Structure formats: structure tokens, C-alpha cells
């Protein structure tokens, strides 16, 4: 169907549930879009063509028999290739992991979406072992930004974000340790949710740094983001850090408006070393919400540094054995950085974990009088693929790729829930603005995101540009 | 971040040996650059004084 690429998950599920369209036809259309466009974008590392069609046909049969197919009936989705999918090898962007046997069961989040009726059409490209912000994967090739195929999609969940932005699928799953959902969401111009740490199970997900690893969805509408989040949130005893707190559905929050929600702009660290466009995106969102209050998160720059140390040391713990035995099999884009992680002094890790406790308490004080903070997602729009390693921002030389996480890392560091909303200027590359709340207050984020979408301030129109 | 610490290729070799890593000579300059970034971050974290009663964030539940 001509309009298939732009359909929301909500609309697809309504059609499939009411039998206006079959799940098989929806899956076939998504697979056709992938066949047409993904050679140019390189979002997918594996497409489950036969399995997806077969599973969709089974769903149609269940609907015909009168069964409830779930709130995401027939919705095609993709998952970053570090989620276990039964029958698929969990490659995690790495040549080393490609040698492994296929997973025998789905990751909890993948299983949850499938239980809700969604159809997994494939798994997506990423930075090797999720240790990067660009998805310039040497083994699989770079994922290209649908808004400009000469530019990166962001990372590490770049394939999942670009697939949604291009309209190949309406929903996808990613992971975010330091910004790996929010950065590609912003650079590809879509919505991305990094839930509260522990809100969504990581069982069956290849880890990067357990202290910060989060699972979350991408979508082109706030309602779709909420549908996906509601399907995957909640306790899971098979993930040791998953919270025991019961799920708190957010779809019901979307019509509540923002009356009574106290909103402020994050200043200080979050207003420096960024392009004028990134700061202007925050200003536009703040103006639309009539926000004039500014607050400062103390020592946010140090929080980012501590996040870097904890991530490095936990990544070293996971990969040291392979780095000793077969370093040459790592992606050259990640190998030097992963080798360096093994050389960090131990006391810095312990101090960073103590600093984390201190910083969490200071930020909690701010959330006693503010409900939602606004901050830029990235300091600039998508850099070109293969860009030089350094760039100048505000007159300061920074690392082109790692600086992409300058505003996301101080927030995931203490597990705060964040939605990155897309702010698009006609003729310009997209940017994102982070909506940030206190732990387990995703409901406030969804209320603000829905308001911004309703007012046309945040939007994620499907990118229909053909591949060059 | 403030000026990064200076890390030489010899520093990389010395530290790598302590953890049983052998780093290919062609990788050493990039590893040194990456390590300088991490040691700069470590310095920023370590120089921040914390009260003794602030404990690490992870909680072990027996």
C-alpha cells in the first residue's frame, strides 16, 4: 500500500484487529519496503522474511477464530541485533559473536512485543558491542541516515532508529547505556524512550555496562511509543536488576495535558559546547510550553566523566579475555577504545560509583520542585559518515563521535527516564530535545511529549527520500 | 574537560603488560589517545571530594 510506510502502529493494529487488513499483508508490505530501501540504508543485519510471513498468517488465523490478538496486532517491528531472538544468532555487531549458536529463546522485551501481537521482521545494525554513538560498523557497514544518506544514523542503536525514520517499520527496540537510544532518535528525527533503570527487563540482551544498560522503544508517534512501552515494562525475575515495581501504563496519560506539570530548562552543562541549532531546539520547546524556569544539575560534567569510567571498566570485564586472545577480530572502530578500557585504574571505578550515589541525591532534590527537565539530546546534528575524529564546537576541540553523548550521559548515569522528542526544521537535519523526569515518572514525560506532538512542535514524518 | 593527561605508547605497553594484554604496535597510538580520554575522566572524578559516608551506588542483596 502506498501509505504503508507512514502508518502508525496504532492504526495498523486497529486495521488488523478489525480485519480491514490482514497481518500477513502488513508484514509483506513491510518486507517489500525493506527490500526496496534497505540496500541503501543498511538498517538490517538479518531479515526474517519467511518467519515473519508465517507468524503473521498464524495471527490472522487466531483473529479469524475469535481470539484477542493483542494491542499491537500485526505491527511489524525490528530489534537491535543484541536482543536474543529464538533461532537467530545474537551478533551484537561483532564478528566474534557471529560464530555463536542461534539463541534458543527470545529476550524478555522481544517476547513481550510478540505476545502483544507484533511481528518481528528483522534485527538491526549497531556499533560493535554497543560501544559507540555512530553505527559505523566495519563488519556490517555503516547505517545511513534516512534524512541524508551521507551522514550517520547515530548509535549505538542506529539500525533500529533509521528503520523507523525511513518507514520500514513503525516500531523498533534499542538499548541505551549512555545515550544509544536517544542519540540515534535525535539524529534520525524520531521519538525514543530510555525508561527508568530497571523498569524494562534486560534479560536476553547482550550487555555493555550493567550499571547503566537500559532497554527501550523507538517510534514516529507518542502513542506508538507508549503502546510499545506499556507492552514491555514491568517486573521480570530473570533480570537481576529489573525493579519489582508493577507496570504503570502510559497510554492512558496521553490525553491528560500538562496542567500542573512543573517544567524547567536544564542550564549549566546542558547549555554549553553545543551548536546554536541544538540550543534553539530546546528554546523552541520551552517557548511552546511557556517554560521560563532554569535549573542547574550540579557537577553534570563530572557525572559524564564518571559514566565513562564505569562503562569502560564494566566493558573491560566483559571483553578482556577476547582482547587478550583475538584482538584483531574486533572492529577497528572499537578495538583501540576497548583495549584502553582494560587499563583504567581500579580506584577510579570505585570513586565513580560513590560519586553516582552523591549525584543521584543532589538531582533528587531538584525533582522535589520540578517534574520535567528540558535539555538538548545531542550537541549537533548528524555528522558525515567517516567524519574526522575531532570537531570544533563553541571554539573548543571535541571528539566528533563521543561528544554526541555529552548531554545524554549525565542522565542515564543515574537511571532517569528520558524521552527524546524530534524537532524538525524544514530543510535542516533533525535534532532532539530530552524530556527528563524523576525515576519511575515516565507518565509525566508522555504527557509533555503528547502536548508537543499535538501542538506540532515535535513531529516525526516518515522520510520517503529514496536511497542515493 | 580540562587538558588531557599525556599518555605515551610506552605507557600503554607497560599498563597492558600488567593485565596480560599484548597491544599490536599499529594500535598503540589510538589506544594511547583513548586512554588519555579515560584517564582525563578518571582524574575529574577522583579530584572530587566525597564524604566517607557516601557508599557506592550498587547495593548487594545477599
CSV table of N, CA, C and O in Angstrom, one decimal, chain A residues 287-398:
chain,number,residue,atom,x,y,z
A,287,UNK,N,9.6,27.5,24.8
A,287,UNK,CA,8.6,28.5,24.4
A,287,UNK,C,7.2,27.9,24.2
A,287,UNK,O,6.2,28.5,24.7
A,288,UNK,N,7.1,26.8,23.6
A,288,UNK,CA,5.8,26.2,23.3
A,288,UNK,C,5.1,25.8,24.6
A,288,UNK,O,3.9,25.7,24.7
A,289,UNK,N,5.9,25.5,25.6
A,289,UNK,CA,5.4,25.0,26.9
A,289,UNK,C,5.3,26.2,27.9
A,289,UNK,O,5.0,26.0,29.1
A,290,UNK,N,5.7,27.4,27.5
A,290,UNK,CA,5.7,28.6,28.4
A,290,UNK,C,6.6,28.4,29.6
A,290,UNK,O,6.3,28.7,30.7
A,291,UNK,N,7.8,27.8,29.3
A,291,UNK,CA,8.7,27.5,30.4
A,291,UNK,C,9.8,28.6,30.5
A,291,UNK,O,10.4,28.9,29.4
A,292,UNK,N,10.0,29.2,31.6
A,292,UNK,CA,11.0,30.2,31.8
A,292,UNK,C,12.0,29.8,32.9
A,292,UNK,O,13.0,30.4,33.0
A,293,UNK,N,11.6,28.8,33.7
A,293,UNK,CA,12.5,28.4,34.8
A,293,UNK,C,13.7,27.7,34.3
A,293,UNK,O,13.6,26.9,33.4
A,294,UNK,N,14.9,28.0,34.9
A,294,UNK,CA,16.1,27.3,34.6
A,294,UNK,C,16.6,26.7,35.9
A,294,UNK,O,16.6,27.3,37.0
A,295,UNK,N,17.2,25.5,35.8
A,295,UNK,CA,17.8,24.8,37.0
A,295,UNK,C,19.2,24.3,36.5
A,295,UNK,O,19.4,24.1,35.3
A,296,UNK,N,20.0,24.1,37.5
A,296,UNK,CA,21.4,23.5,37.2
A,296,UNK,C,21.6,22.2,37.9
A,296,UNK,O,21.4,22.1,39.1
A,297,UNK,N,21.9,21.2,37.2
A,297,UNK,CA,22.3,19.9,37.8
A,297,UNK,C,23.7,20.0,38.2
A,297,UNK,O,24.6,20.2,37.3
A,298,UNK,N,24.0,19.9,39.5
A,298,UNK,CA,25.4,20.2,39.9
A,298,UNK,C,26.4,19.1,39.4
A,298,UNK,O,26.0,17.9,39.4
A,299,UNK,N,27.5,19.5,39.0
A,299,UNK,CA,28.6,18.6,38.6
A,299,UNK,C,28.2,17.6,37.5
A,299,UNK,O,28.7,16.5,37.4
A,300,UNK,N,27.3,18.1,36.6
A,300,UNK,CA,26.9,17.2,35.5
A,300,UNK,C,28.1,16.8,34.6
A,300,UNK,O,28.1,15.7,34.1
A,301,UNK,N,29.1,17.7,34.4
A,301,UNK,CA,30.2,17.3,33.6
A,301,UNK,C,31.0,16.2,34.2
A,301,UNK,O,31.5,15.3,33.6
A,302,UNK,N,31.0,16.2,35.6
A,302,UNK,CA,31.7,15.1,36.3
A,302,UNK,C,30.9,13.9,36.3
A,302,UNK,O,31.5,12.8,36.2
A,303,UNK,N,29.6,14.0,36.2
A,303,UNK,CA,28.7,12.8,36.1
A,303,UNK,C,29.0,12.1,34.8
A,303,UNK,O,29.1,10.9,34.7
A,304,UNK,N,29.2,12.9,33.7
A,304,UNK,CA,29.5,12.3,32.4
A,304,UNK,C,30.9,11.6,32.5
A,304,UNK,O,31.0,10.4,32.0
A,305,UNK,N,31.8,12.2,33.1
A,305,UNK,CA,33.2,11.5,33.3
A,305,UNK,C,33.0,10.2,34.1
A,305,UNK,O,33.6,9.2,33.7
A,306,UNK,N,32.3,10.3,35.1
A,306,UNK,CA,32.1,9.0,35.9
A,306,UNK,C,31.4,8.0,35.1
A,306,UNK,O,31.7,6.8,35.2
A,307,UNK,N,30.4,8.4,34.3
A,307,UNK,CA,29.7,7.4,33.4
A,307,UNK,C,30.7,6.7,32.5
A,307,UNK,O,30.7,5.5,32.2
A,308,UNK,N,31.6,7.5,32.0
A,308,UNK,CA,32.7,7.0,31.0
A,308,UNK,C,33.5,6.0,31.7
A,308,UNK,O,33.8,4.9,31.2
A,309,UNK,N,33.9,6.2,33.0
A,309,UNK,CA,34.8,5.3,33.7
A,309,UNK,C,34.0,4.0,34.0
A,309,UNK,O,34.6,2.9,33.8
A,310,UNK,N,32.8,4.1,34.5
A,310,UNK,CA,32.1,2.9,34.9
A,310,UNK,C,31.8,2.1,33.7
A,310,UNK,O,32.0,0.8,33.7
A,311,UNK,N,31.4,2.7,32.6
A,311,UNK,CA,31.2,2.0,31.3
A,311,UNK,C,32.4,1.3,30.9
A,311,UNK,O,32.4,0.1,30.5
A,312,UNK,N,33.6,2.0,30.9
A,312,UNK,CA,34.8,1.4,30.4
A,312,UNK,C,35.2,0.2,31.2
A,312,UNK,O,35.5,-0.9,30.7
A,313,UNK,N,35.1,0.3,32.5
A,313,UNK,CA,35.6,-0.8,33.4
A,313,UNK,C,34.7,-2.0,33.2
A,313,UNK,O,35.1,-3.2,33.2
A,314,UNK,N,33.4,-1.8,33.2
A,314,UNK,CA,32.5,-2.9,33.1
A,314,UNK,C,32.6,-3.5,31.7
A,314,UNK,O,32.4,-4.8,31.5
A,315,UNK,N,32.8,-2.7,30.6
A,315,UNK,CA,33.1,-3.3,29.3
A,315,UNK,C,34.4,-4.1,29.3
A,315,UNK,O,34.4,-5.2,28.7
A,316,UNK,N,35.4,-3.6,30.0
A,316,UNK,CA,36.6,-4.4,30.0
A,316,UNK,C,36.4,-5.7,30.6
A,316,UNK,O,37.0,-6.7,30.2
A,317,UNK,N,35.6,-5.8,31.7
A,317,UNK,CA,35.4,-7.0,32.4
A,317,UNK,C,34.8,-8.0,31.4
A,317,UNK,O,35.1,-9.2,31.4
A,318,UNK,N,33.9,-7.5,30.5
A,318,UNK,CA,33.2,-8.4,29.6
A,318,UNK,C,34.1,-8.9,28.5
A,318,UNK,O,34.0,-10.0,28.0
A,319,UNK,N,35.0,-8.1,28.0
A,319,UNK,CA,35.8,-8.4,26.8
A,319,UNK,C,37.2,-8.6,27.0
A,319,UNK,O,37.9,-8.9,26.0
A,320,UNK,N,37.8,-8.6,28.2
A,320,UNK,CA,39.2,-8.7,28.4
A,320,UNK,C,39.7,-10.1,27.8
A,320,UNK,O,40.8,-10.1,27.2
A,321,UNK,N,39.0,-11.1,28.0
A,321,UNK,CA,39.5,-12.4,27.5
A,321,UNK,C,39.7,-12.4,26.0
A,321,UNK,O,40.7,-12.8,25.5
A,322,UNK,N,38.7,-11.9,25.3
A,322,UNK,CA,38.8,-11.9,23.8
A,322,UNK,C,39.8,-10.9,23.4
A,322,UNK,O,40.5,-11.1,22.4
A,323,UNK,N,40.0,-9.8,24.1
A,323,UNK,CA,41.0,-8.8,23.8
A,323,UNK,C,42.4,-9.4,23.9
A,323,UNK,O,43.3,-9.0,23.2
A,324,UNK,N,42.6,-10.3,24.9
A,324,UNK,CA,43.9,-10.9,25.1
A,324,UNK,C,44.1,-11.9,23.9
A,324,UNK,O,45.2,-12.1,23.4
A,325,UNK,N,43.0,-12.7,23.6
A,325,UNK,CA,43.2,-13.8,22.7
A,325,UNK,C,43.1,-13.5,21.2
A,325,UNK,O,43.7,-14.1,20.4
A,326,UNK,N,42.2,-12.5,20.9
A,326,UNK,CA,41.9,-12.3,19.5
A,326,UNK,C,41.5,-10.8,19.2
A,326,UNK,O,40.5,-10.6,18.6
A,327,UNK,N,42.4,-9.9,19.6
A,327,UNK,CA,42.1,-8.5,19.4
A,327,UNK,C,41.8,-8.1,18.0
A,327,UNK,O,41.0,-7.3,17.7
A,328,UNK,N,42.5,-8.8,17.1
A,328,UNK,CA,42.3,-8.4,15.6
A,328,UNK,C,40.9,-8.7,15.1
A,328,UNK,O,40.6,-8.2,14.0
A,329,UNK,N,40.2,-9.5,15.8
A,329,UNK,CA,38.8,-9.8,15.3
A,329,UNK,C,37.8,-8.7,15.7
A,329,UNK,O,36.6,-8.8,15.4
A,330,UNK,N,38.2,-7.8,16.6
A,330,UNK,CA,37.3,-6.7,16.9
A,330,UNK,C,37.3,-5.6,15.8
A,330,UNK,O,38.2,-5.5,15.0
A,331,UNK,N,36.2,-4.9,15.7
A,331,UNK,CA,36.1,-3.8,14.8
A,331,UNK,C,37.1,-2.7,15.0
A,331,UNK,O,37.3,-2.3,16.2
A,332,UNK,N,37.9,-2.3,14.0
A,332,UNK,CA,38.9,-1.3,14.2
A,332,UNK,C,38.3,0.0,14.8
A,332,UNK,O,39.0,0.8,15.4
A,333,UNK,N,37.0,0.2,14.6
A,333,UNK,CA,36.3,1.4,15.2
A,333,UNK,C,36.2,1.3,16.7
A,333,UNK,O,36.1,2.3,17.4
A,334,UNK,N,36.2,0.1,17.2
A,334,UNK,CA,36.0,0.0,18.7
A,334,UNK,C,37.3,-0.6,19.3
A,334,UNK,O,37.5,-0.4,20.5
A,335,UNK,N,38.1,-1.3,18.6
A,335,UNK,CA,39.2,-2.0,19.2
A,335,UNK,C,40.1,-1.2,20.1
A,335,UNK,O,40.3,-1.5,21.3
A,336,UNK,N,40.6,0.0,19.6
A,336,UNK,CA,41.5,0.8,20.4
A,336,UNK,C,40.8,1.3,21.7
A,336,UNK,O,41.4,1.3,22.8
A,337,UNK,N,39.6,1.6,21.6
A,337,UNK,CA,38.9,2.2,22.7
A,337,UNK,C,38.6,1.0,23.8
A,337,UNK,O,38.7,1.2,25.0
A,338,UNK,N,38.3,-0.2,23.3
A,338,UNK,CA,38.0,-1.3,24.2
A,338,UNK,C,39.3,-1.7,24.8
A,338,UNK,O,39.4,-2.1,26.0
A,339,UNK,N,40.4,-1.7,24.1
A,339,UNK,CA,41.7,-2.0,24.7
A,339,UNK,C,42.1,-1.1,25.8
A,339,UNK,O,42.5,-1.4,26.9
A,340,UNK,N,41.8,0.2,25.6
A,340,UNK,CA,42.1,1.2,26.6
A,340,UNK,C,41.2,1.0,27.9
A,340,UNK,O,41.7,1.3,29.0
A,341,UNK,N,40.0,0.4,27.7
A,341,UNK,CA,39.2,0.3,28.9
A,341,UNK,C,39.8,-0.7,30.0
A,341,UNK,O,39.5,-0.5,31.2
A,342,UNK,N,40.7,-1.6,29.5
A,342,UNK,CA,41.3,-2.5,30.4
A,342,UNK,C,42.4,-1.9,31.2
A,342,UNK,O,43.0,-2.5,32.1
A,343,UNK,N,42.8,-0.6,30.9
A,343,UNK,CA,43.9,0.0,31.6
A,343,UNK,C,43.6,1.1,32.5
A,343,UNK,O,44.4,1.8,33.0
A,344,UNK,N,42.3,1.2,32.9
A,344,UNK,CA,41.8,2.2,33.8
A,344,UNK,C,42.1,1.8,35.2
A,344,UNK,O,41.8,0.7,35.6
A,345,UNK,N,42.6,2.8,36.1
A,345,UNK,CA,42.9,2.4,37.5
A,345,UNK,C,41.6,2.1,38.3
A,345,UNK,O,40.6,2.7,38.1
A,346,UNK,N,41.7,1.0,39.1
A,346,UNK,CA,40.6,0.5,39.8
A,346,UNK,C,39.9,1.5,40.7
A,346,UNK,O,38.7,1.5,40.9
A,347,UNK,N,40.7,2.3,41.4
A,347,UNK,CA,40.1,3.3,42.4
A,347,UNK,C,39.2,4.2,41.7
A,347,UNK,O,38.2,4.7,42.3
A,348,UNK,N,39.4,4.5,40.4
A,348,UNK,CA,38.6,5.5,39.7
A,348,UNK,C,37.2,4.9,39.6
A,348,UNK,O,36.2,5.6,39.7
A,349,UNK,N,37.1,3.6,39.4
A,349,UNK,CA,35.8,2.9,39.3
A,349,UNK,C,35.0,3.0,40.6
A,349,UNK,O,33.8,3.4,40.6
A,350,UNK,N,35.7,2.7,41.7
A,350,UNK,CA,35.0,2.8,43.0
A,350,UNK,C,34.6,4.2,43.3
A,350,UNK,O,33.4,4.4,43.8
A,351,UNK,N,35.4,5.2,43.0
A,351,UNK,CA,35.1,6.6,43.3
A,351,UNK,C,33.9,7.0,42.4
A,351,UNK,O,33.0,7.7,42.9
A,352,UNK,N,33.9,6.5,41.2
A,352,UNK,CA,32.8,6.9,40.3
A,352,UNK,C,31.5,6.3,40.8
A,352,UNK,O,30.4,7.0,40.7
A,353,UNK,N,31.5,5.1,41.3
A,353,UNK,CA,30.3,4.5,41.8
A,353,UNK,C,29.8,5.3,43.1
A,353,UNK,O,28.6,5.4,43.3
A,354,UNK,N,30.8,5.8,43.9
A,354,UNK,CA,30.4,6.6,45.1
A,354,UNK,C,29.8,7.9,44.6
A,354,UNK,O,28.9,8.4,45.2
A,355,UNK,N,30.5,8.5,43.6
A,355,UNK,CA,30.0,9.8,43.1
A,355,UNK,C,28.6,9.7,42.6
A,355,UNK,O,27.8,10.6,42.7
A,356,UNK,N,28.3,8.5,42.0
A,356,UNK,CA,27.0,8.3,41.4
A,356,UNK,C,25.9,8.4,42.5
A,356,UNK,O,24.9,9.0,42.3
A,357,UNK,N,26.2,7.9,43.7
A,357,UNK,CA,25.3,7.9,44.8
A,357,UNK,C,25.1,9.4,45.2
A,357,UNK,O,24.0,9.9,45.5
A,358,UNK,N,26.2,10.1,45.3
A,358,UNK,CA,26.1,11.6,45.7
A,358,UNK,C,25.3,12.4,44.7
A,358,UNK,O,24.4,13.1,45.1
A,359,UNK,N,25.6,12.2,43.4
A,359,UNK,CA,24.9,12.9,42.4
A,359,UNK,C,23.4,12.6,42.3
A,359,UNK,O,22.6,13.5,42.1
A,360,UNK,N,23.1,11.3,42.5
A,360,UNK,CA,21.7,10.9,42.5
A,360,UNK,C,20.9,11.7,43.6
A,360,UNK,O,19.8,12.2,43.3
A,361,UNK,N,21.5,11.8,44.7
A,361,UNK,CA,20.9,12.6,45.8
A,361,UNK,C,20.7,14.0,45.5
A,361,UNK,O,19.6,14.6,45.8
A,362,UNK,N,21.7,14.7,44.9
A,362,UNK,CA,21.6,16.1,44.5
A,362,UNK,C,20.5,16.3,43.5
A,362,UNK,O,19.7,17.3,43.5
A,363,UNK,N,20.4,15.4,42.5
A,363,UNK,CA,19.4,15.6,41.4
A,363,UNK,C,18.0,15.3,42.0
A,363,UNK,O,17.0,16.0,41.6
A,364,UNK,N,17.9,14.4,42.9
A,364,UNK,CA,16.6,14.1,43.5
A,364,UNK,C,16.1,15.4,44.2
A,364,UNK,O,14.8,15.6,44.2
A,365,UNK,N,16.9,16.2,44.8
A,365,UNK,CA,16.5,17.5,45.4
A,365,UNK,C,15.8,18.4,44.3
A,365,UNK,O,14.8,19.0,44.6
A,366,UNK,N,16.4,18.4,43.2
A,366,UNK,CA,15.8,19.2,42.1
A,366,UNK,C,14.4,18.7,41.7
A,366,UNK,O,13.5,19.5,41.5
A,367,UNK,N,14.3,17.4,41.7
A,367,UNK,CA,13.0,16.8,41.3
A,367,UNK,C,12.0,16.9,42.4
A,367,UNK,O,10.8,16.5,42.2
A,368,UNK,N,12.3,17.5,43.6
A,368,UNK,CA,11.3,17.8,44.6
A,368,UNK,C,10.5,19.0,44.2
A,368,UNK,O,9.4,19.2,44.7
A,369,UNK,N,11.0,19.9,43.3
A,369,UNK,CA,10.2,21.0,42.9
A,369,UNK,C,10.1,21.2,41.4
A,369,UNK,O,9.6,22.2,40.9
A,370,UNK,N,10.6,20.2,40.7
A,370,UNK,CA,10.4,20.2,39.2
A,370,UNK,C,10.0,18.8,38.8
A,370,UNK,O,10.4,17.8,39.4
A,371,UNK,N,9.1,18.7,37.8
A,371,UNK,CA,8.6,17.4,37.3
A,371,UNK,C,9.4,16.9,36.1
A,371,UNK,O,9.7,15.7,35.9
A,372,UNK,N,9.6,17.9,35.2
A,372,UNK,CA,10.2,17.5,33.9
A,372,UNK,C,11.3,18.6,33.5
A,372,UNK,O,11.0,19.8,33.6
A,373,UNK,N,12.5,18.1,33.1
A,373,UNK,CA,13.5,19.0,32.7
A,373,UNK,C,13.6,18.9,31.2
A,373,UNK,O,13.4,17.8,30.6
A,374,UNK,N,14.1,20.0,30.6
A,374,UNK,CA,14.3,20.0,29.1
A,374,UNK,C,15.8,20.2,28.9
A,374,UNK,O,16.5,21.0,29.5
A,375,UNK,N,16.4,19.4,28.0
A,375,UNK,CA,17.8,19.5,27.6
A,375,UNK,C,18.0,19.1,26.2
A,375,UNK,O,17.2,18.2,25.7
A,376,UNK,N,19.0,19.6,25.6
A,376,UNK,CA,19.3,19.1,24.2
A,376,UNK,C,19.7,17.6,24.3
A,376,UNK,O,20.2,17.1,25.3
A,377,UNK,N,19.3,16.9,23.2
A,377,UNK,CA,19.8,15.4,23.1
A,377,UNK,C,21.2,15.3,22.7
A,377,UNK,O,22.0,14.7,23.3
A,378,UNK,N,21.5,16.0,21.5
A,378,UNK,CA,22.9,15.9,21.0
A,378,UNK,C,23.3,17.4,20.9
A,378,UNK,O,22.5,18.3,20.7
A,379,UNK,N,24.6,17.6,20.8
A,379,UNK,CA,25.2,19.0,20.7
A,379,UNK,C,25.2,19.5,19.2
A,379,UNK,O,25.4,20.7,19.0
A,380,UNK,N,24.9,18.6,18.3
A,380,UNK,CA,24.8,19.0,16.9
A,380,UNK,C,24.1,17.9,16.1
A,380,UNK,O,23.9,16.8,16.6
A,381,UNK,N,23.7,18.2,14.8
A,381,UNK,CA,23.0,17.2,14.0
A,381,UNK,C,24.0,16.1,13.5
A,381,UNK,O,25.2,16.2,13.8
A,382,UNK,N,23.5,15.2,12.8
A,382,UNK,CA,24.3,14.0,12.4
A,382,UNK,C,25.5,14.4,11.6
A,382,UNK,O,25.4,15.1,10.6
A,383,UNK,N,26.7,14.0,12.1
A,383,UNK,CA,28.0,14.3,11.3
A,383,UNK,C,28.0,13.3,10.1
A,383,UNK,O,27.3,12.3,10.0
A,384,UNK,N,28.9,13.7,9.1
A,384,UNK,CA,29.0,12.8,8.0
A,384,UNK,C,29.6,11.4,8.4
A,384,UNK,O,30.4,11.4,9.3
A,385,UNK,N,29.3,10.4,7.6
A,385,UNK,CA,29.9,9.1,7.8
A,385,UNK,C,31.4,9.3,7.5
A,385,UNK,O,31.8,9.9,6.5
A,386,UNK,N,32.3,8.7,8.4
A,386,UNK,CA,33.7,8.9,8.1
A,386,UNK,C,34.2,10.2,8.5
A,386,UNK,O,35.4,10.6,8.1
A,387,UNK,N,33.5,11.0,9.3
A,387,UNK,CA,34.0,12.4,9.6
A,387,UNK,C,35.3,12.3,10.4
A,387,UNK,O,35.6,11.3,11.0
A,388,UNK,N,36.1,13.3,10.4
A,388,UNK,CA,37.3,13.4,11.2
A,388,UNK,C,37.0,13.1,12.6
A,388,UNK,O,35.9,13.3,13.1
A,389,UNK,N,38.0,12.6,13.4
A,389,UNK,CA,37.8,12.2,14.8
A,389,UNK,C,37.5,13.4,15.7
A,389,UNK,O,37.0,13.2,16.8
A,390,UNK,N,37.9,14.6,15.3
A,390,UNK,CA,37.6,15.8,16.1
A,390,UNK,C,36.9,16.8,15.4
A,390,UNK,O,37.0,16.9,14.1
A,391,UNK,N,36.2,17.7,16.1
A,391,UNK,CA,35.5,18.8,15.5
A,391,UNK,C,35.5,19.9,16.6
A,391,UNK,O,35.8,19.7,17.7
A,392,UNK,N,35.2,21.1,16.1
A,392,UNK,CA,35.2,22.3,17.0
A,392,UNK,C,33.8,22.7,17.3
A,392,UNK,O,33.0,22.9,16.3
A,393,UNK,N,33.5,22.9,18.5
A,393,UNK,CA,32.1,23.4,19.0
A,393,UNK,C,32.4,24.5,19.9
A,393,UNK,O,33.1,24.3,20.9
A,394,UNK,N,31.7,25.7,19.7
A,394,UNK,CA,31.9,26.8,20.6
A,394,UNK,C,33.4,27.1,20.8
A,394,UNK,O,33.8,27.5,21.9
A,395,UNK,N,34.2,26.9,19.8
A,395,UNK,CA,35.6,27.2,19.9
A,395,UNK,C,36.4,26.2,20.6
A,395,UNK,O,37.6,26.4,20.9
A,396,UNK,N,35.8,25.1,21.0
A,396,UNK,CA,36.5,24.0,21.7
A,396,UNK,C,36.7,22.8,20.9
A,396,UNK,O,35.7,22.4,20.2
A,397,UNK,N,37.8,22.2,20.8
A,397,UNK,CA,38.0,20.9,20.1
A,397,UNK,C,37.5,19.8,20.9
A,397,UNK,O,37.8,19.6,22.1
A,398,UNK,N,36.6,19.0,20.3
A,398,UNK,CA,36.0,17.8,20.9
A,398,UNK,C,36.1,16.6,20.0
A,398,UNK,O,36.3,16.7,18.8
